[in-house]
Amino acid sequence: MARLLRAATWGLFPWRGYCSRGTQEELSKGFVEALKAVVGTPYVSTAAAVRAQHGQDESVHRCQPPDAVVWPQNVDQVSQVAALCYSQGVPIIPFGTGTGIEGGVCAVQGGVCINLTHMDRILELNAKDFSVVVEPGVTRKTLNAYLRDSGLWFPVDPGADASLCGMAATGASGTNAVRYGTMKDNVLNLEVVLPDGRLLHTAGRGRHFRKSAAGYNLTGLFVGSEGTLGLITATTLRLHPLPEATVAATCAFPSVQAAVDSTVNILQAAVPIARIEFLDDVMMDACNRHGKLNCSVAPTLFLEFHGSGQALAEQVQQAEEIALHNGASHFSWAKEAEARSQLWAARHNAWYAMLALRPGSKGYSTDVCVPISRLPEIVVQTKEDLKASGLTGAIVGHVGDGNFHCILLVDPDDAEELRRVKAFAEQLGRRALALHGTCTGEHGIGLGKRQLLQEEVGAVGIETMRQLKATLDPRGLMNPGKVL
Amino acid sequence: MARLLRAATWGLFPWRGYCSRGTQEELSKGFVEALKAVVGTPYVSTAAAVRAQHGQDESVHRCQPPDAVVWPQNVDQVSQVAALCYSQGVPIIPFGTGTGIEGGVCAVQGGVCINLTHMDRILELNAKDFSVVVEPGVTRKTLNAYLRDSGLWFPVDPGADASLCGMAATGASGTNAVRYGTMKDNVLNLEVVLPDGRLLHTAGRGRHFRKSAAGYNLTGLFVGSEGTLGLITATTLRLHPLPEATVAATCAFPSVQAAVDSTVNILQAAVPIARIEFLDDVMMDACNRHGKLNCSVAPTLFLEFHGSGQALAEQVQQAEEIALHNGASHFSWAKEAEARSQLWAARHNAWYAMLALRPGSKGYSTDVCVPISRLPEIVVQTKEDLKASGLTGAIVGHVGDGNFHCILLVDPDDAEELRRVKAFAEQLGRRALALHGTCTGEHGIGLGKRQLLQEEVGAVGIETMRQLKATLDPRGLMNPGKVL
């Protein structure tokens, strides 16, 4: 299984500039045969189209295909593939639904992409214990469809219908995080194939307790590690009881400050709000055009409340009073599921509404998170920066967490515009850092934010992370070039 | 600063058998002088009484005093003391309030105990961001007194008035965890002095955002690491809005099963209960005797609800209906603060009530946590084991989390009884493991549960934890002999 040097230098797109790739080593025929011997011939591909499909996520990061893609059918095969790669020094890139947006699946050093979606069983539902065990091929929508009659649901919702194990790997969160937390708060246990093929159960095999003080928090270390420490082959998730009732609302505000002040007031009043999303005027305009809606072109909050009968009525009343007190001019409540879906469609289609503003352009989404008190100033500053930059961009965010996205439009053939978009995103990251925030609330570091991570956690923080990486992945084979 | 060998072998109490200590090395005069040069002469002690005070927590683990105790006044001094110990290979034991119960502060290899309580400032309150930064000398009661007029509070309540940094180090939880989570869920950032004296901010210096996807979760790794990876010198905590109103209640049940079924039903009904505590018949009897109360000697739930007006009334009604449906025979609600305090006094005094059952005895508290569906069977089994053992013990627990404590009485001079108590605690730990649970929900591993931890996480889990320890504490000086 000796490997053949191909010694090809990949073309670099200087405007993207996140990834560098030197010489490309191709996998030997013997190695590919060995992969086939593990997973079966139909489940290994070296076809260019397949590799290209696996070398890019939904971001503008340049496609960097792996040398081969394999589809293991079970965890033993994942272990064997990992051990094989480890013994030969071949990089390993885990792949779920490919819906990330920080270039997490780009094979910057080539290697074997392990597509885990054929492992798609819901292994164990423990309804009384509010927990479920899923394999990597199970997405959040599949799980919630499965749970429909159980009275339970899994609330973490990053927008995309992502793989739940992928969501654990990237520490996903999304619109419900203000009430139900992020993946960090909802993963109880992980089955992980370590780079050398050994199997780790972060909280012990088969365990699904609610809390523990037993040893180091290995689960917490692997959640959000972006495939750089091991392959997640099963996740035990915490489920929540389905709310008895749900109501949603939108309200438009005279200013960004007024919208964010309302958010802070609602949280301070201990209203257990389930979602509180902010869309700026540009975003609302795009949503109107795209969805043929007639909403105010103004800073707007989208809110959702979960609860039962009286409690829900009280939440709604409190939030409405706070919003009106802060000058909300329009108020629109939706209680029935259909009305709620229509209302949220605008929010969920924000990405496509933006893209429709300038056909042919691509979207570039960056995210930061700041202490909530600093949210008005960073949003206002960012809107001024946007104006000054001449770029087309809008702001949409999970303001209850202090987390927001800036969606920028970019012509992928316009190197100068791409350079400006990248500079803008870096500036936004640094603004967040200056306000005691983080350069990413939920998208992750991937390829694009490694420099910002260094600035965020400092020299000792980075050194500590590097030590952890070197300890758990001593040959540097797990998703190389990401995070650090 | 050469060190002098004392070569004394410490007596071993075979019945305790958790700690072994070989040759004892005494600190050299030069080393003690160097400590004094860092923190000032009044803040270093080698007096036997002081050392003994620092060599034992509230458990029955044998006192194992450090060779010296220092009281640094600021984080620079902590760094310097750590660097000094590191350079000389001297063990370092962090010390807060000493209220642990798994022997976490026992100096099994001697060394320097760093008492952090002189660093007792509340460094920064960010009320709008629901966060606060505290030094190790700040206890949870001090913090909540400080917060009284802010409309905020810190809910994690392990019973003892522990240091908040110590609570972070041990991953504490307690009665409010079912609603507000444990320390793991409420620590936003940590300032840590690493063994060699370097300063790490786990989420970046000065940062206090609500969520992040930036790199490895260092905060999560240090929470619950029991002082074995570094010294926590400041903790950024998440605060919560004070509930508008609080009501508490007790209700007695015909069986353990009925009490636990009610708990599961209340959680499944999505009642956002703040506390739900279980006391068995033995515990209730002890509480009656100790507090001159007249409660039913039966399995009993203590409940507390937090909320506002209507929502609270609805919660209370739902819980009451569920309890009655499960055969609760007595119901007693307390709305006013005074009545609530009286009611909770029984729960809070459980430990002392137990000790009063057999004057002169010591208490031995062990804790486990299981999936909530397995709680009735393990509680019933444990009560049978107690009867068979002839030991005096009672069960009290945070049943909303599946977590409970067994408090056993032991005559410290009766080696045979101590042996039986230890065997009983191990058997209970193994029962929890067999039911997919953990050997400790909140007390930690410390000295006493290292064997159970191995059984819980398996060979690869322990190996991974050992690798992490070796990476972050390569000389093995941080609180040696604990956890692993």
JSON list of N, CA and C in Angstrom, two decimals, chain B residues 220-243:
[
{"chain": "B", "resi": 220, "resn": "GLY", "atom": "N", "xyz": [-15.48, 23.94, 29.30]},
{"chain": "B", "resi": 220, "resn": "GLY", "atom": "CA", "xyz": [-16.11, 22.67, 29.68]},
{"chain": "B", "resi": 220, "resn": "GLY", "atom": "C", "xyz": [-15.11, 21.65, 30.18]},
{"chain": "B", "resi": 221, "resn": "LEU", "atom": "N", "xyz": [-13.88, 21.73, 29.71]},
{"chain": "B", "resi": 221, "resn": "LEU", "atom": "CA", "xyz": [-12.86, 20.76, 30.14]},
{"chain": "B", "resi": 221, "resn": "LEU", "atom": "C", "xyz": [-12.42, 21.03, 31.58]},
{"chain": "B", "resi": 222, "resn": "PHE", "atom": "N", "xyz": [-12.33, 22.30, 31.95]},
{"chain": "B", "resi": 222, "resn": "PHE", "atom": "CA", "xyz": [-11.86, 22.63, 33.30]},
{"chain": "B", "resi": 222, "resn": "PHE", "atom": "C", "xyz": [-12.97, 22.54, 34.34]},
{"chain": "B", "resi": 223, "resn": "VAL", "atom": "N", "xyz": [-14.23, 22.77, 33.93]},
{"chain": "B", "resi": 223, "resn": "VAL", "atom": "CA", "xyz": [-15.33, 22.61, 34.88]},
{"chain": "B", "resi": 223, "resn": "VAL", "atom": "C", "xyz": [-15.41, 21.14, 35.27]},
{"chain": "B", "resi": 224, "resn": "GLY", "atom": "N", "xyz": [-15.33, 20.86, 36.56]},
{"chain": "B", "resi": 224, "resn": "GLY", "atom": "CA", "xyz": [-15.42, 19.48, 37.03]},
{"chain": "B", "resi": 224, "resn": "GLY", "atom": "C", "xyz": [-14.10, 18.74, 37.00]},
{"chain": "B", "resi": 225, "resn": "SER", "atom": "N", "xyz": [-12.99, 19.42, 36.73]},
{"chain": "B", "resi": 225, "resn": "SER", "atom": "CA", "xyz": [-11.70, 18.71, 36.67]},
{"chain": "B", "resi": 225, "resn": "SER", "atom": "C", "xyz": [-11.06, 18.58, 38.06]},
{"chain": "B", "resi": 226, "resn": "GLU", "atom": "N", "xyz": [-11.73, 19.07, 39.09]},
{"chain": "B", "resi": 226, "resn": "GLU", "atom": "CA", "xyz": [-11.36, 18.83, 40.49]},
{"chain": "B", "resi": 226, "resn": "GLU", "atom": "C", "xyz": [-9.93, 19.26, 40.82]},
{"chain": "B", "resi": 227, "resn": "GLY", "atom": "N", "xyz": [-9.51, 20.38, 40.24]},
{"chain": "B", "resi": 227, "resn": "GLY", "atom": "CA", "xyz": [-8.19, 20.91, 40.59]},
{"chain": "B", "resi": 227, "resn": "GLY", "atom": "C", "xyz": [-7.04, 20.10, 40.05]},
{"chain": "B", "resi": 228, "resn": "THR", "atom": "N", "xyz": [-7.31, 19.17, 39.13]},
{"chain": "B", "resi": 228, "resn": "THR", "atom": "CA", "xyz": [-6.22, 18.31, 38.64]},
{"chain": "B", "resi": 228, "resn": "THR", "atom": "C", "xyz": [-5.56, 18.85, 37.37]},
{"chain": "B", "resi": 229, "resn": "LEU", "atom": "N", "xyz": [-6.12, 19.94, 36.82]},
{"chain": "B", "resi": 229, "resn": "LEU", "atom": "CA", "xyz": [-5.54, 20.49, 35.58]},
{"chain": "B", "resi": 229, "resn": "LEU", "atom": "C", "xyz": [-5.01, 21.91, 35.75]},
{"chain": "B", "resi": 230, "resn": "GLY", "atom": "N", "xyz": [-5.45, 22.60, 36.79]},
{"chain": "B", "resi": 230, "resn": "GLY", "atom": "CA", "xyz": [-5.02, 23.97, 36.99]},
{"chain": "B", "resi": 230, "resn": "GLY", "atom": "C", "xyz": [-5.79, 24.59, 38.15]},
{"chain": "B", "resi": 231, "resn": "LEU", "atom": "N", "xyz": [-5.43, 25.84, 38.48]},
{"chain": "B", "resi": 231, "resn": "LEU", "atom": "CA", "xyz": [-6.09, 26.55, 39.59]},
{"chain": "B", "resi": 231, "resn": "LEU", "atom": "C", "xyz": [-7.04, 27.59, 39.02]},
{"chain": "B", "resi": 232, "resn": "ILE", "atom": "N", "xyz": [-8.30, 27.50, 39.37]},
{"chain": "B", "resi": 232, "resn": "ILE", "atom": "CA", "xyz": [-9.29, 28.48, 38.89]},
{"chain": "B", "resi": 232, "resn": "ILE", "atom": "C", "xyz": [-9.20, 29.73, 39.76]},
{"chain": "B", "resi": 233, "resn": "THR", "atom": "N", "xyz": [-8.82, 30.85, 39.14]},
{"chain": "B", "resi": 233, "resn": "THR", "atom": "CA", "xyz": [-8.64, 32.09, 39.91]},
{"chain": "B", "resi": 233, "resn": "THR", "atom": "C", "xyz": [-9.73, 33.12, 39.65]},
{"chain": "B", "resi": 234, "resn": "ALA", "atom": "N", "xyz": [-10.60, 32.86, 38.70]},
{"chain": "B", "resi": 234, "resn": "ALA", "atom": "CA", "xyz": [-11.79, 33.71, 38.50]},
{"chain": "B", "resi": 234, "resn": "ALA", "atom": "C", "xyz": [-12.76, 32.93, 37.61]},
{"chain": "B", "resi": 235, "resn": "THR", "atom": "N", "xyz": [-14.04, 33.14, 37.87]},
{"chain": "B", "resi": 235, "resn": "THR", "atom": "CA", "xyz": [-15.08, 32.45, 37.12]},
{"chain": "B", "resi": 235, "resn": "THR", "atom": "C", "xyz": [-16.11, 33.47, 36.65]},
{"chain": "B", "resi": 236, "resn": "THR", "atom": "N", "xyz": [-16.46, 33.40, 35.38]},
{"chain": "B", "resi": 236, "resn": "THR", "atom": "CA", "xyz": [-17.54, 34.21, 34.84]},
{"chain": "B", "resi": 236, "resn": "THR", "atom": "C", "xyz": [-18.79, 33.35, 34.82]},
{"chain": "B", "resi": 237, "resn": "LEU", "atom": "N", "xyz": [-19.81, 33.81, 35.53]},
{"chain": "B", "resi": 237, "resn": "LEU", "atom": "CA", "xyz": [-21.02, 33.01, 35.70]},
{"chain": "B", "resi": 237, "resn": "LEU", "atom": "C", "xyz": [-22.19, 33.61, 34.96]},
{"chain": "B", "resi": 238, "resn": "ARG", "atom": "N", "xyz": [-23.09, 32.75, 34.54]},
{"chain": "B", "resi": 238, "resn": "ARG", "atom": "CA", "xyz": [-24.34, 33.18, 33.95]},
{"chain": "B", "resi": 238, "resn": "ARG", "atom": "C", "xyz": [-25.36, 33.41, 35.06]},
{"chain": "B", "resi": 239, "resn": "LEU", "atom": "N", "xyz": [-25.98, 34.57, 35.07]},
{"chain": "B", "resi": 239, "resn": "LEU", "atom": "CA", "xyz": [-26.99, 34.86, 36.07]},
{"chain": "B", "resi": 239, "resn": "LEU", "atom": "C", "xyz": [-28.39, 34.69, 35.47]},
{"chain": "B", "resi": 240, "resn": "HIS", "atom": "N", "xyz": [-29.36, 34.60, 36.34]},
{"chain": "B", "resi": 240, "resn": "HIS", "atom": "CA", "xyz": [-30.74, 34.41, 35.90]},
{"chain": "B", "resi": 240, "resn": "HIS", "atom": "C", "xyz": [-31.64, 35.47, 36.52]},
{"chain": "B", "resi": 241, "resn": "PRO", "atom": "N", "xyz": [-32.70, 35.86, 35.84]},
{"chain": "B", "resi": 241, "resn": "PRO", "atom": "CA", "xyz": [-33.62, 36.82, 36.45]},
{"chain": "B", "resi": 241, "resn": "PRO", "atom": "C", "xyz": [-34.30, 36.18, 37.67]},
{"chain": "B", "resi": 242, "resn": "LEU", "atom": "N", "xyz": [-34.41, 36.95, 38.74]},
{"chain": "B", "resi": 242, "resn": "LEU", "atom": "CA", "xyz": [-35.12, 36.45, 39.93]},
{"chain": "B", "resi": 242, "resn": "LEU", "atom": "C", "xyz": [-36.54, 36.15, 39.55]},
{"chain": "B", "resi": 243, "resn": "PRO", "atom": "N", "xyz": [-37.06, 35.00, 39.97]},
{"chain": "B", "resi": 243, "resn": "PRO", "atom": "CA", "xyz": [-38.46, 34.72, 39.65]},
{"chain": "B", "resi": 243, "resn": "PRO", "atom": "C", "xyz": [-39.37, 35.73, 40.34]}
]
